[in-house]
mmCIF file of C-alpha atoms in Angstrom:
data_model
loop_
_atom_site.group_PDB
_atom_site.id
_atom_site.type_symbol
_atom_site.label_atom_id
_atom_site.label_comp_id
_atom_site.label_asym_id
_atom_site.label_seq_id
_atom_site.Cartn_x
_atom_site.Cartn_y
_atom_site.Cartn_z
ATOM 1 C CA UNK A 891 98.640 -206.455 -188.883
ATOM 2 C CA UNK A 892 96.187 -206.236 -186.144
ATOM 3 C CA UNK A 893 93.804 -209.415 -185.635
ATOM 4 C CA UNK A 894 90.249 -209.104 -186.200
ATOM 5 C CA UNK A 895 89.584 -209.505 -182.421
ATOM 6 C CA UNK A 896 91.831 -206.734 -181.414
ATOM 7 C CA UNK A 897 90.508 -204.624 -184.207
ATOM 8 C CA UNK A 898 86.568 -205.078 -183.077
ATOM 9 C CA UNK A 899 87.710 -204.496 -179.288
ATOM 10 C CA UNK A 900 89.485 -201.245 -180.251
ATOM 11 C CA UNK A 901 86.290 -200.291 -182.089
ATOM 12 C CA UNK A 902 84.017 -201.100 -179.239
ATOM 13 C CA UNK A 903 86.144 -199.194 -176.718
ATOM 14 C CA UNK A 904 86.547 -196.227 -178.858
ATOM 15 C CA UNK A 905 82.359 -196.237 -179.525
ATOM 16 C CA UNK A 906 81.815 -196.731 -175.524
ATOM 17 C CA UNK A 907 84.402 -194.176 -174.643
ATOM 18 C CA UNK A 908 83.304 -191.640 -177.369
ATOM 19 C CA UNK A 909 79.602 -191.961 -175.858
ATOM 20 C CA UNK A 910 81.015 -191.389 -172.264
ATOM 21 C CA UNK A 911 83.051 -188.873 -173.024
ATOM 22 C CA UNK A 912 81.303 -185.912 -174.549
ATOM 23 C CA UNK A 913 79.834 -183.340 -172.186
ATOM 24 C CA UNK A 914 76.480 -181.322 -172.870
ATOM 25 C CA UNK A 915 78.411 -178.903 -175.130
ATOM 26 C CA UNK A 916 80.065 -181.541 -177.675
ATOM 27 C CA UNK A 917 83.553 -181.067 -175.532
ATOM 28 C CA UNK A 918 86.060 -183.993 -175.220
ATOM 29 C CA UNK A 919 87.448 -185.751 -172.165
ATOM 30 C CA UNK A 920 90.952 -186.089 -172.871
ATOM 31 C CA UNK A 921 91.213 -188.563 -170.059
ATOM 32 C CA UNK A 922 90.058 -191.624 -172.158
ATOM 33 C CA UNK A 923 92.377 -194.319 -172.228
ATOM 34 C CA UNK A 924 91.681 -195.560 -175.872
ATOM 35 C CA UNK A 925 92.172 -192.073 -177.141
ATOM 36 C CA UNK A 926 95.269 -191.466 -175.192
ATOM 37 C CA UNK A 927 96.770 -194.913 -176.900
ATOM 38 C CA UNK A 928 96.094 -194.077 -180.046
ATOM 39 C CA UNK A 929 96.951 -190.733 -179.977
ATOM 40 C CA UNK A 930 100.508 -191.907 -178.621
ATOM 41 C CA UNK A 931 100.587 -194.246 -181.399
ATOM 42 C CA UNK A 932 99.621 -191.626 -183.918
ATOM 43 C CA UNK A 933 102.292 -189.350 -182.358
ATOM 44 C CA UNK A 934 105.059 -191.870 -182.614
ATOM 45 C CA UNK A 935 104.111 -192.774 -186.205
ATOM 46 C CA UNK A 936 104.034 -188.773 -187.293
ATOM 47 C CA UNK A 937 107.389 -188.627 -185.747
ATOM 48 C CA UNK A 938 108.820 -191.595 -187.681
ATOM 49 C CA UNK A 939 107.149 -190.071 -190.996
ATOM 50 C CA UNK A 940 108.776 -187.014 -190.422
ATOM 51 C CA UNK A 941 112.127 -188.763 -190.784
ATOM 52 C CA UNK A 942 111.242 -189.687 -194.409
ATOM 53 C CA UNK A 943 112.312 -187.372 -196.891
ATOM 54 C CA UNK A 944 110.499 -188.552 -200.019
ATOM 55 C CA UNK A 945 106.863 -187.223 -200.309
ATOM 56 C CA UNK A 946 105.959 -190.314 -202.441
ATOM 57 C CA UNK A 947 107.251 -192.480 -199.581
ATOM 58 C CA UNK A 948 105.446 -190.766 -196.882
ATOM 59 C CA UNK A 949 102.238 -191.161 -199.285
ATOM 60 C CA UNK A 950 102.800 -194.960 -198.935
ATOM 61 C CA UNK A 951 103.463 -195.197 -195.673
ATOM 62 C CA UNK A 952 100.431 -193.288 -194.696
ATOM 63 C CA UNK A 953 98.469 -195.601 -196.786
ATOM 64 C CA UNK A 954 99.731 -198.384 -194.938
ATOM 65 C CA UNK A 955 99.110 -196.722 -191.607
ATOM 66 C CA UNK A 956 95.501 -195.669 -192.187
ATOM 67 C CA UNK A 957 93.999 -199.426 -191.438
ATOM 68 C CA UNK A 958 95.769 -199.307 -188.290
ATOM 69 C CA UNK A 959 93.455 -196.590 -186.744
ATOM 70 C CA UNK A 960 90.214 -197.295 -188.723
ATOM 71 C CA UNK A 961 88.822 -199.433 -185.895
ATOM 72 C CA UNK A 962 89.031 -196.690 -183.570
ATOM 73 C CA UNK A 963 87.565 -194.035 -186.181
ATOM 74 C CA UNK A 964 84.885 -196.327 -186.573
ATOM 75 C CA UNK A 965 83.939 -196.667 -183.320
ATOM 76 C CA UNK A 966 83.886 -192.829 -182.468
ATOM 77 C CA UNK A 967 81.737 -192.368 -185.930
ATOM 78 C CA UNK A 968 79.162 -195.414 -184.616
ATOM 79 C CA UNK A 969 78.988 -193.351 -181.128
ATOM 80 C CA UNK A 970 77.322 -190.545 -183.333
ATOM 81 C CA UNK A 971 78.378 -187.975 -180.652
ATOM 82 C CA UNK A 972 80.296 -184.801 -182.032
ATOM 83 C CA UNK A 973 83.515 -184.718 -180.451
ATOM 84 C CA UNK A 974 87.062 -183.011 -181.320
ATOM 85 C CA UNK A 975 89.137 -185.726 -182.095
ATOM 86 C CA UNK A 976 92.750 -185.345 -183.237
ATOM 87 C CA UNK A 977 92.950 -189.063 -184.586
ATOM 88 C CA UNK A 978 89.812 -188.883 -186.719
ATOM 89 C CA UNK A 979 90.724 -185.578 -188.086
ATOM 90 C CA UNK A 980 94.441 -186.861 -188.977
ATOM 91 C CA UNK A 981 92.704 -189.992 -190.664
ATOM 92 C CA UNK A 982 90.264 -187.954 -192.590
ATOM 93 C CA UNK A 983 93.286 -185.723 -193.968
ATOM 94 C CA UNK A 984 95.614 -188.740 -194.615
ATOM 95 C CA UNK A 985 92.545 -190.530 -196.618
ATOM 96 C CA UNK A 986 91.985 -187.425 -198.928
ATOM 97 C CA UNK A 987 95.971 -187.182 -199.162
ATOM 98 C CA UNK A 988 95.811 -190.879 -200.453
ATOM 99 C CA UNK A 989 92.782 -190.401 -202.867
ATOM 100 C CA UNK A 990 94.381 -187.278 -204.301
ATOM 101 C CA UNK A 991 97.440 -189.375 -204.914
ATOM 102 C CA UNK A 992 95.321 -192.139 -206.631
ATOM 103 C CA UNK A 993 93.310 -189.697 -208.698
ATOM 104 C CA UNK A 994 96.796 -188.285 -209.818
ATOM 105 C CA UNK A 995 98.153 -191.571 -210.677
ATOM 106 C CA UNK A 996 95.041 -192.502 -212.600
ATOM 107 C CA UNK A 997 95.238 -189.115 -214.518
ATOM 108 C CA UNK A 998 98.739 -189.696 -215.505
ATOM 109 C CA UNK A 999 98.130 -193.261 -216.772
ATOM 110 C CA UNK A 1000 94.780 -192.072 -218.692
ATOM 111 C CA UNK A 1001 97.034 -189.452 -220.254
ATOM 112 C CA UNK A 1002 99.523 -192.036 -221.529
ATOM 113 C CA UNK A 1003 96.952 -194.347 -222.561
ATOM 114 C CA UNK A 1004 98.458 -197.141 -220.280
ATOM 115 C CA UNK A 1005 95.414 -197.341 -218.074
ATOM 116 C CA UNK A 1006 93.609 -200.830 -218.180
ATOM 117 C CA UNK A 1007 95.971 -202.190 -220.856
#
């Protein structure tokens, strides 16, 4: 688990770099160190996820991984600059997938009247 100080530092760095990395056309400078570090971690995590056969286990692992990237994502969002960012996009997809899994769980429990009992 990431310490609050490290999480804040990563968020601030991502925000600063996202602001500095955009060109006049919304392009993205891939030479950003915070971006490269996070992208490398994401690549490693995706490789590890590919080794997991169970879809349910993959969903659980992604759910555990999302908080690791949220300080970076929040920093990019706070920069309020349109950038093409694979990390932000991937986190959006993973969060949507986790939400769908949760909704399916709730639907199943409601159908069997086991929710809130």
